[in-house]
XYZ file of C-alpha atoms in Angstrom:
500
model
C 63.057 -62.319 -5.958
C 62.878 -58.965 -4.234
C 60.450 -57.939 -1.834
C 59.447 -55.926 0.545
C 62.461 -55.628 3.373
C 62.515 -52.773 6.652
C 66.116 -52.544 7.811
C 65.253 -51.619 11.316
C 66.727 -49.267 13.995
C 70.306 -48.887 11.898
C 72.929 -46.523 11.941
C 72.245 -45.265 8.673
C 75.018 -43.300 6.382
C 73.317 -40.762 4.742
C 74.830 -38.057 2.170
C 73.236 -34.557 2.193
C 73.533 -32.614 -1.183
C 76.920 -31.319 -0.785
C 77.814 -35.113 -0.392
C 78.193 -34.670 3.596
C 77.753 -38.022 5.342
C 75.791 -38.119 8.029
C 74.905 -41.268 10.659
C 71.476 -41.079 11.374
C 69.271 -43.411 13.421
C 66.522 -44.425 11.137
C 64.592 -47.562 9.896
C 64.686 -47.373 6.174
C 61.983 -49.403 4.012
C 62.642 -51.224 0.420
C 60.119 -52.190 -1.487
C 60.787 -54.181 -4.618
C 64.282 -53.116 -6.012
C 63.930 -49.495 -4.641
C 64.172 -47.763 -1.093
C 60.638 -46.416 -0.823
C 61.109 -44.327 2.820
C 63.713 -43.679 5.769
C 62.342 -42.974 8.792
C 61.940 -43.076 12.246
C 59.474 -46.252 13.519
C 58.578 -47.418 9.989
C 55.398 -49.046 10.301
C 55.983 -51.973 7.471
C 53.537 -53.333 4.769
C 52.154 -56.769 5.559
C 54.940 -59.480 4.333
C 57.586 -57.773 5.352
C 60.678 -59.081 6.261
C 62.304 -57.636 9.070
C 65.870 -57.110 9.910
C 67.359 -56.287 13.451
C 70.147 -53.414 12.682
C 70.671 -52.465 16.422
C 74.224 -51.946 16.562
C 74.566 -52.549 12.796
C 76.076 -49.611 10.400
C 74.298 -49.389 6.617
C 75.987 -48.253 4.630
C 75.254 -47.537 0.408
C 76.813 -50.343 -1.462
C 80.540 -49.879 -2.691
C 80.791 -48.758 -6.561
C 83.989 -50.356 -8.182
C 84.590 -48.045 -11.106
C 87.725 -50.535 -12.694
C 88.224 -54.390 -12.438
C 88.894 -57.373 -14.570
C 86.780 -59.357 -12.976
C 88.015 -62.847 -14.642
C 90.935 -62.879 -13.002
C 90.495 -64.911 -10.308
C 92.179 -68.092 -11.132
C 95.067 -65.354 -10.966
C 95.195 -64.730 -7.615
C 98.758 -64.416 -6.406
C 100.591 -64.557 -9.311
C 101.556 -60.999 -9.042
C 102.431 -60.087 -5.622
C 106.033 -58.249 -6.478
C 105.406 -57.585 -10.017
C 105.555 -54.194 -12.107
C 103.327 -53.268 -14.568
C 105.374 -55.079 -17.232
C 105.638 -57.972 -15.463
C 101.967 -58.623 -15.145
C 101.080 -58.692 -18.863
C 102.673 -62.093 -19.713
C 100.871 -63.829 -16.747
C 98.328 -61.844 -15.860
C 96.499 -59.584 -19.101
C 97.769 -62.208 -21.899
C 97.098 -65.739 -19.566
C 94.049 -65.573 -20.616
C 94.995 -66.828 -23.989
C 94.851 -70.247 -21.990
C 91.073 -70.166 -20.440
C 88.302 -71.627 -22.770
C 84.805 -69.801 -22.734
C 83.260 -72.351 -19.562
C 86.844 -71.565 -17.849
C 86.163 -68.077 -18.217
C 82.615 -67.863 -16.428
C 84.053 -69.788 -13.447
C 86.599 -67.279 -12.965
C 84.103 -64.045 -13.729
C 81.411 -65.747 -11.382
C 83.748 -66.027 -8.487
C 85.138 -62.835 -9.143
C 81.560 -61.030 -8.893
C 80.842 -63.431 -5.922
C 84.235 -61.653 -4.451
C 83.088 -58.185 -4.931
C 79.420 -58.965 -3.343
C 81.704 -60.532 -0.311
C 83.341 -57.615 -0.379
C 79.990 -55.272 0.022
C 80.477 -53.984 -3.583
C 77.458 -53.863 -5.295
C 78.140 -52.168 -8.343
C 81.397 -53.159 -10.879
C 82.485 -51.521 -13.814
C 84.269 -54.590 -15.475
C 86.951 -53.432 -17.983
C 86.450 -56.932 -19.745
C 89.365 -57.662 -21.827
C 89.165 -61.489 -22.198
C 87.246 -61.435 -25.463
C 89.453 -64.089 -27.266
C 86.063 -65.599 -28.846
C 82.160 -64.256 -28.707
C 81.259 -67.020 -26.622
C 84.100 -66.123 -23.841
C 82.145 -62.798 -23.486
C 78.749 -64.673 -23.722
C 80.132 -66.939 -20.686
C 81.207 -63.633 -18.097
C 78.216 -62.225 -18.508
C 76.592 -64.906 -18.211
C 78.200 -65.558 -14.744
C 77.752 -61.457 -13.790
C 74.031 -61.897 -14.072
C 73.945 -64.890 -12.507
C 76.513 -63.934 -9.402
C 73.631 -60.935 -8.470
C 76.009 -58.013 -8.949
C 74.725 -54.775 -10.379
C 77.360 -54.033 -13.456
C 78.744 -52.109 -16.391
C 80.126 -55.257 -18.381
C 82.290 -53.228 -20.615
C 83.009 -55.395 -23.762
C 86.595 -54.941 -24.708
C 88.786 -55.962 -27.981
C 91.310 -57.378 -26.233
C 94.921 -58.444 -28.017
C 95.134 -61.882 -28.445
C 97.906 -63.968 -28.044
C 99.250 -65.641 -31.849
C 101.759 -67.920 -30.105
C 104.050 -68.032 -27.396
C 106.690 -69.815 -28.517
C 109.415 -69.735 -30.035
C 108.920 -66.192 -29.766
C 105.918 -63.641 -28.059
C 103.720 -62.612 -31.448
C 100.075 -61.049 -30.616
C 97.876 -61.428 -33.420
C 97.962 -58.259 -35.269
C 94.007 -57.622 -35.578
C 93.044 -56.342 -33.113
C 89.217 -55.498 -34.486
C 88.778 -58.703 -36.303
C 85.103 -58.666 -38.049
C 83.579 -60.519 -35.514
C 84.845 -58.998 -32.387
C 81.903 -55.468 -33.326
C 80.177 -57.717 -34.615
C 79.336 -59.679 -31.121
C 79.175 -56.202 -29.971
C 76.074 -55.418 -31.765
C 74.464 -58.636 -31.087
C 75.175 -58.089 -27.137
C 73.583 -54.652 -27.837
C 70.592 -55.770 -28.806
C 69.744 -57.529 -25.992
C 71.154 -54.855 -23.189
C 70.227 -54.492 -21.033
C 70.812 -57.965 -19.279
C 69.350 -60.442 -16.058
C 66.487 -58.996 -13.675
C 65.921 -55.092 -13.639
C 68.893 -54.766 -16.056
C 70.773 -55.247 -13.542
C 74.206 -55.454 -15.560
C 74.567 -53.277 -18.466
C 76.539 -53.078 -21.596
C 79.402 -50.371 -21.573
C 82.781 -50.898 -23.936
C 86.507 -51.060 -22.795
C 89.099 -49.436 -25.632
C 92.826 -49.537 -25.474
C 93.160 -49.507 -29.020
C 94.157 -45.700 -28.937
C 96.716 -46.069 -31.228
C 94.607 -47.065 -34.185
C 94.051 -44.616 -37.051
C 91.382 -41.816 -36.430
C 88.978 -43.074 -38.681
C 89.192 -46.172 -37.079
C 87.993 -44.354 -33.760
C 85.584 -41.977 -35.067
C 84.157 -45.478 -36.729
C 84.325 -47.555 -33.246
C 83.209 -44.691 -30.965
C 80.197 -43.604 -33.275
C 78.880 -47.476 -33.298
C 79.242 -47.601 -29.859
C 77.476 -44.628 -29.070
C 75.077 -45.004 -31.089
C 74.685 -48.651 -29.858
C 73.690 -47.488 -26.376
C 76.962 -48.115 -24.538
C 76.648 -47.234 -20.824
C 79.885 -45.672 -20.598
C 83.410 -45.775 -22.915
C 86.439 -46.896 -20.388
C 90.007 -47.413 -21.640
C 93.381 -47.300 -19.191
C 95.276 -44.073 -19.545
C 98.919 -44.678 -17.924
C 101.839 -42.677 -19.185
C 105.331 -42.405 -18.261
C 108.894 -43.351 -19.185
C 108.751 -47.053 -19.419
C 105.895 -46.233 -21.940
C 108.130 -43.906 -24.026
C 104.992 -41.278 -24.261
C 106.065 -38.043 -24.734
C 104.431 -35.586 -22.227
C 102.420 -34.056 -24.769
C 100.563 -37.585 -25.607
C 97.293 -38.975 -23.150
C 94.625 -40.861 -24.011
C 92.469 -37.702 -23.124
C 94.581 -35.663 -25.933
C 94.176 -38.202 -28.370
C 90.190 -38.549 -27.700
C 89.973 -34.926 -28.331
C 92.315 -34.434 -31.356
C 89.563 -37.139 -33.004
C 86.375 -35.114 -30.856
C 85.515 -38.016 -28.686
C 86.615 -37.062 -25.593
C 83.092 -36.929 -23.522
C 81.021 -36.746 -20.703
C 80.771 -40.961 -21.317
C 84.466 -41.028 -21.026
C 86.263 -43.478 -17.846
C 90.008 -43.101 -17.794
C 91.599 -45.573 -15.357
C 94.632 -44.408 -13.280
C 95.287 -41.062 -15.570
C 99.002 -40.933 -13.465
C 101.953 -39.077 -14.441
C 99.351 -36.001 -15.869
C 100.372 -33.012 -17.282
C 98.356 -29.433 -16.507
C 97.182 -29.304 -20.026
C 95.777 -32.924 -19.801
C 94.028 -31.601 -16.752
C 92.189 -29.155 -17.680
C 90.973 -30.849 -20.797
C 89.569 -33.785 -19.158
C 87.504 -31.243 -16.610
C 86.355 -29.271 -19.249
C 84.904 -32.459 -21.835
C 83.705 -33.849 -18.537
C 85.239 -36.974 -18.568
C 85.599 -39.125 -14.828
C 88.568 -40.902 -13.523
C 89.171 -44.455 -11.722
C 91.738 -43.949 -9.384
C 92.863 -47.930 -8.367
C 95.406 -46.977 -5.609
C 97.488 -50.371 -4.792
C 97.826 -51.462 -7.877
C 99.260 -47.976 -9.048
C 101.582 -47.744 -6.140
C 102.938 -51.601 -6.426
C 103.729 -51.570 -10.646
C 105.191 -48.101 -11.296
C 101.785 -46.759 -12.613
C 102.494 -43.426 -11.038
C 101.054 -41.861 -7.838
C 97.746 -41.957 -7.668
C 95.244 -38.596 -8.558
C 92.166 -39.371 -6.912
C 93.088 -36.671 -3.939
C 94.688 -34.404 -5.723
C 92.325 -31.084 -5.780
C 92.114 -30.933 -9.635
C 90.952 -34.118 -9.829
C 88.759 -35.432 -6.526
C 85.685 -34.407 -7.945
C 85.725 -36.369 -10.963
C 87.638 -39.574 -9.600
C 86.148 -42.945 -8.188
C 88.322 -45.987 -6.866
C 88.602 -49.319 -7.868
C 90.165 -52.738 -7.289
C 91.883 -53.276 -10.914
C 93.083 -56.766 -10.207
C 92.212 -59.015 -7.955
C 95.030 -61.453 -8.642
C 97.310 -58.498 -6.813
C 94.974 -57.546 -4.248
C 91.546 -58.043 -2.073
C 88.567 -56.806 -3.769
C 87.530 -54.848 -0.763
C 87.502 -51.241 -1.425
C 87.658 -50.063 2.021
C 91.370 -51.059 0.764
C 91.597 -48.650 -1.448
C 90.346 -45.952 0.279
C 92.550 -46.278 3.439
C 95.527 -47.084 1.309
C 95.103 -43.836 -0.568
C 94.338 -41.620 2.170
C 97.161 -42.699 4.371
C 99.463 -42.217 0.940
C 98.501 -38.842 0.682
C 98.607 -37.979 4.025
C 102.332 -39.198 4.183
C 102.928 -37.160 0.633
C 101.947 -33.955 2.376
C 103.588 -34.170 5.288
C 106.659 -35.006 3.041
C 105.888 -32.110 1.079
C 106.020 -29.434 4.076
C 109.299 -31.014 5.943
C 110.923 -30.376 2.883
C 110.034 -26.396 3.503
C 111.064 -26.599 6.955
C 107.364 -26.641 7.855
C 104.807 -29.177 9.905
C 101.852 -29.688 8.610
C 98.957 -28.511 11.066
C 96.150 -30.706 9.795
C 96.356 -34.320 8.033
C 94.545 -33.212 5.093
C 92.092 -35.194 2.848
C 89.952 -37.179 5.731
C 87.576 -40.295 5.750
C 84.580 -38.846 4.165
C 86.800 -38.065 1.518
C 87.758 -41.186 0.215
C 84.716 -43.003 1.442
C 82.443 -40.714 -1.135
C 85.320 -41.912 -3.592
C 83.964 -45.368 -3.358
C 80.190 -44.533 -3.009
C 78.384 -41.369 -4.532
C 81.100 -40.134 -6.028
C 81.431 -43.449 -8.038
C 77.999 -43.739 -9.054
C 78.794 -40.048 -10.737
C 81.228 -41.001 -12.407
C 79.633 -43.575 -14.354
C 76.478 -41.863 -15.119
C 74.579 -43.537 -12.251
C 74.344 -41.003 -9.685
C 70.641 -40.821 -9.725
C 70.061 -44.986 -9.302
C 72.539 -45.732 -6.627
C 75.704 -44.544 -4.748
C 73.419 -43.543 -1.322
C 71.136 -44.252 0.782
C 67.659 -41.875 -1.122
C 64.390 -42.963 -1.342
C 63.674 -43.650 -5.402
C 67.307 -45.227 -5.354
C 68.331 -48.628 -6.192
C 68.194 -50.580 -2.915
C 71.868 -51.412 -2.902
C 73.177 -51.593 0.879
C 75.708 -53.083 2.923
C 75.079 -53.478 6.302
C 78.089 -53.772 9.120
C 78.287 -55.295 12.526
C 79.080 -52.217 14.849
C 80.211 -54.867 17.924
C 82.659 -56.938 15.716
C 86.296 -56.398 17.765
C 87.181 -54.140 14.986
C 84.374 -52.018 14.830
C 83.747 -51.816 18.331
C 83.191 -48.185 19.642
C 84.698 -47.006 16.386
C 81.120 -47.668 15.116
C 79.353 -45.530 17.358
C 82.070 -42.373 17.870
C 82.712 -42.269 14.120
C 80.850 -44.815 11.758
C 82.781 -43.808 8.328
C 85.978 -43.706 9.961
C 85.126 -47.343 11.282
C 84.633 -48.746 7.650
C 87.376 -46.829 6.316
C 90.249 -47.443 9.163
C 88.821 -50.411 11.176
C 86.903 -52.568 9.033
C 87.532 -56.086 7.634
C 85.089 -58.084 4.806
C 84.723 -59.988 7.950
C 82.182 -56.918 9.549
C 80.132 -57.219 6.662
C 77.117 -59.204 7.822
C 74.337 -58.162 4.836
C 74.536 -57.039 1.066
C 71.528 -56.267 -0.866
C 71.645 -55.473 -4.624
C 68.304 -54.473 -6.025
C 66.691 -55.352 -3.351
C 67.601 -58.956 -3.022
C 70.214 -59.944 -0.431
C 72.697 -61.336 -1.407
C 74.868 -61.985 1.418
C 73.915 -63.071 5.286
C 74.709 -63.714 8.232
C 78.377 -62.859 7.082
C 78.262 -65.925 4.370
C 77.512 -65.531 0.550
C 73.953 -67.001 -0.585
C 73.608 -69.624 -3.043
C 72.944 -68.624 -6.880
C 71.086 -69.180 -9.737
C 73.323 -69.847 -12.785
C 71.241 -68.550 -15.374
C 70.942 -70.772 -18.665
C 71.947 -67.797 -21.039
C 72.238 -64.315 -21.388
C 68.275 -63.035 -22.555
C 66.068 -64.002 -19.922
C 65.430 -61.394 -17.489
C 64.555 -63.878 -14.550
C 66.524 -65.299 -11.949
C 66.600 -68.967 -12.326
C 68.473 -71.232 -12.985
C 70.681 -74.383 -11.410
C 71.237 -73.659 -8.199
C 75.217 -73.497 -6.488
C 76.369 -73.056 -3.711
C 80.080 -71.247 -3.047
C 81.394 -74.568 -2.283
C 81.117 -75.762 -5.697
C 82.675 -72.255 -7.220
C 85.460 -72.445 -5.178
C 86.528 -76.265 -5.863
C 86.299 -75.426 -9.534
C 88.403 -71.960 -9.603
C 91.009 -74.129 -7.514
C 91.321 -76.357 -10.129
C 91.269 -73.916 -13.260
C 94.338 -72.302 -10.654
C 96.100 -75.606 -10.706
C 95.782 -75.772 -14.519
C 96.401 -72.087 -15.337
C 100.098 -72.873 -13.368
C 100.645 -76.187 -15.754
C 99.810 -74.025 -18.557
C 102.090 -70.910 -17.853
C 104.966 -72.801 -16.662
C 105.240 -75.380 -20.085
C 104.938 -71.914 -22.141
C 105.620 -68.599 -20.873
C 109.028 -67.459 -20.744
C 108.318 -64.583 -18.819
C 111.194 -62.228 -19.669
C 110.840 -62.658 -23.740
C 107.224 -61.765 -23.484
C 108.436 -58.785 -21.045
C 110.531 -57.452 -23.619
C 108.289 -58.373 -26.367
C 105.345 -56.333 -24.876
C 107.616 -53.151 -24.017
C 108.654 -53.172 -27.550
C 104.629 -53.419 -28.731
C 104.018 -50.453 -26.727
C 106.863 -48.095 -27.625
C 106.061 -48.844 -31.166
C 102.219 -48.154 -30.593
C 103.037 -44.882 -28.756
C 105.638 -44.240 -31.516
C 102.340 -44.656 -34.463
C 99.720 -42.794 -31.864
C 102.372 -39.955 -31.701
C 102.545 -40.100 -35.874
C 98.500 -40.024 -35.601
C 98.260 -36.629 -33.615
């Protein structure tokens, strides 16, 4: 349960209102879920627990704006794959996971994230292949302690694999808004609604009734936020006029709520519409630059102060997104420099810097997803979502005290991270993840539960790893699904096209 906790004589990072970091030394106070004051010499209430942040950096909590967060039995299976490669054994291997399968991988996943110092996930969710397989992840998301947008997602499911690659052509089956509205009904969900009930779309091609019908129920549901992956270029055969942001607004539901993740390959037009209806961006760098995505937008100056980072998929990369940021910055960096040696011309200045991308994955994240005044920095009235880094780690090591944003973004492992509180309750220590409390079902609003320990989580994701192998190598053939799923999405584009 949370309590009353003084983080004492820390480096704190704190954001002024132009979103300026600045390291301050301060004690700062939290008091139930919320920081209550920052200060110098906090004198704290009775009962309070004290922790030592001499040499220690605290940072706010990371905010992870786009992740399937199921995917962890996964992990490796894509390492030199393109986009198109990664649907058959990655999006559509979840055919193969039951619903208890399914919360082991989502609870190790969120358990990954907290490792990771993110405290806040927006989980584009798309292994709905029953109601009770989204019963089950969130389920495991309240019980992992992670703050998070659970965004409920009709998700294609697989018909059969063999003899050929045939996805079941309903993809809004009665049931699949009709879990929706039960799962609305009791959102928010775990202590403090701590994880809350967005919706993940993809089904852009549909008819624009169909939208106008599914976007209206939504909204008027109390979705947190509407996310859906907007990715366009030649393998897609989208014509440059066609983006999920012109579609959305050719059926008026293109919106402040709106999440588009990656948004590569834009056009001006697109641009401009997406600033103007206020819509945000999830920029997930390495997972954009490995499968042909595009580059990625996040720095570009039309579009840095609506974008956020995220991890995408674990089962390519680390959920750390310190990751991201440093992968993106040095990516741009490198693109500039490019750009004036091809003028003849050196560049006198490196461009976007640390604070940049490090408000990507903090303040500017919690914006983006309608959070800004909850979490996203360190405020008194905010959540009490921190991460707290050893300064005297090898890595950190002077870094820490010359520069500490430039320490997490260039020098940092998951390995500095010592402490992560979410809402107050830490959740991490000493550099090791804390037990849990697998909650029994989704409506209580208390923490308790069995109690296990990461041990146990691991052995039984290793397993579901072993069997998730078996399964995809008795019935995937990997290039007929490849060429089955191209064809599915030139003939969506082709009807979405039609639509407009």
């Amino acid at each position: 349960m949370a309590g009353s906790i003084l983080l004492k004589n820390g480096t704190l990072l704190l954001h002024d209102a132009n979103d300026v970091v600045h390291a301050s030394k301060e004690d700062l106070l939290i008091e139930n879920s919320k920081i209550t004051k920052i200060a110098q010499n906090i004198d704290p209430p009775s009962d309070t627990r004290v922790i030592d942040c001499t040499d220690k950096i605290v940072s706010p909590g990371f905010i992870d704006t786009h992740h399937h967060v199921w995917q962890t039995s996964l992990k490796a299976t894509h390492p030199n794959h393109t986009l198109f490669d990664y649907f058959p054994t990655g999006n559509f291997a979840s055919s193969f996971l039951s619903a208890d399968d399914t919360f082991w991988g989502q609870l190790s996943g969120a358990l990954e994230c907290l490792d990771s110092g993110t405290t806040t996930v927006v989980d584009h969710a798309h292994i709905n292949y029953s109601p009770e397989h989204s019963k089950e992840a969130i389920r495991a998301t309240i019980s992992s302690g992670i703050r998070s947008i659970f965004a409920y997602c009709p998700t294609p499911r697989v018909a059969q694999w063999t003899p050929t690659f045939e996805l079941s052509p309903d993809l809004l089956a009665p049931w699949v808004m009709e879990t929706f509205d039960q799962l609305a009904i009791l959102n928010p969900f775990g202590p403090s609604g701590r994880v809350r009930l967005g919706f993940a779309f993809d089904g852009l091609y549909l008819p624009g009734e169909v939208l106008k019908e599914v976007y209206g129920r939504v909204r008027h549901a109390g979705a947190q936020l509407i996310t859906s992956h907007s990715v366009y270029g030649v393998a897609f055969g989208a014509p440059n006029s066609l983006s999920a942001a012109t579609n959305l607004d050719a059926h008026d539901l293109l919106g402040p709520d709106i999440l588009l993740s990656h948004n590569t390959n834009p056009q001006p037009g697109h641009t401009q519409l997406i600033r103007a209806k206020g819509a945000k961006i999830s920029s997930t760098p390495v997972t954009e630059l490995q499968m042909g995505h595009g580059n990625p937008i996040c720095l570009d100056p039309e579009y840095q102060s609506i974008s956020s980072l995220g991890i995408d998929c674990h089962s390519v990369c680390t959920a750390y997104i310190p990751t991201q940021m440093s992968t993106v910055l040095q990516w741009a960096r490198a693109r500039r420099h490019e750009e004036f040696e091809g003028h003849s011309k050196w560049a006198k200045d490196v461009g976007s810097s640390v604070s940049d991308v490090f408000n990507l994955g903090t303040i500017q994240g919690a914006r983006c997803i309608g959070m800004e005044s909850e979490i996203g920095s360190l405020a008194t009235g905010k959540k009490a979502d921190v991460v707290i880094y050893d300064g005297s780690s090898p890595g950190m090591l002077v870094a820490a005290d010359r520069d500490p944003v430039a320490a997490i973004v260039l020098h940092s492992s998951i390995r500095d991270i010592e402490t992560v509180i979410v809402d107050g309750v830490v959740r991490k220590e000493g550099g090791k993840l804390k037990d849990v409390f697998v909650v029994p079902d989704i409506e209580g609003k208390e923490e308790k539960g069995e109690r296990v320990r990461w041990g146990e989580v691991a052995r039984r994701v290793r397993e579901l790893g072993a069997l998730m192998d078996e399964k995809k190598k008795a019935m995937v053939d990997e290039e007929a699904a490849r060429v089955a799923v191209m064809k599915g999405f030139h003939l969506n584009v082709a009807a979405w096209a039609d639509e407009i």
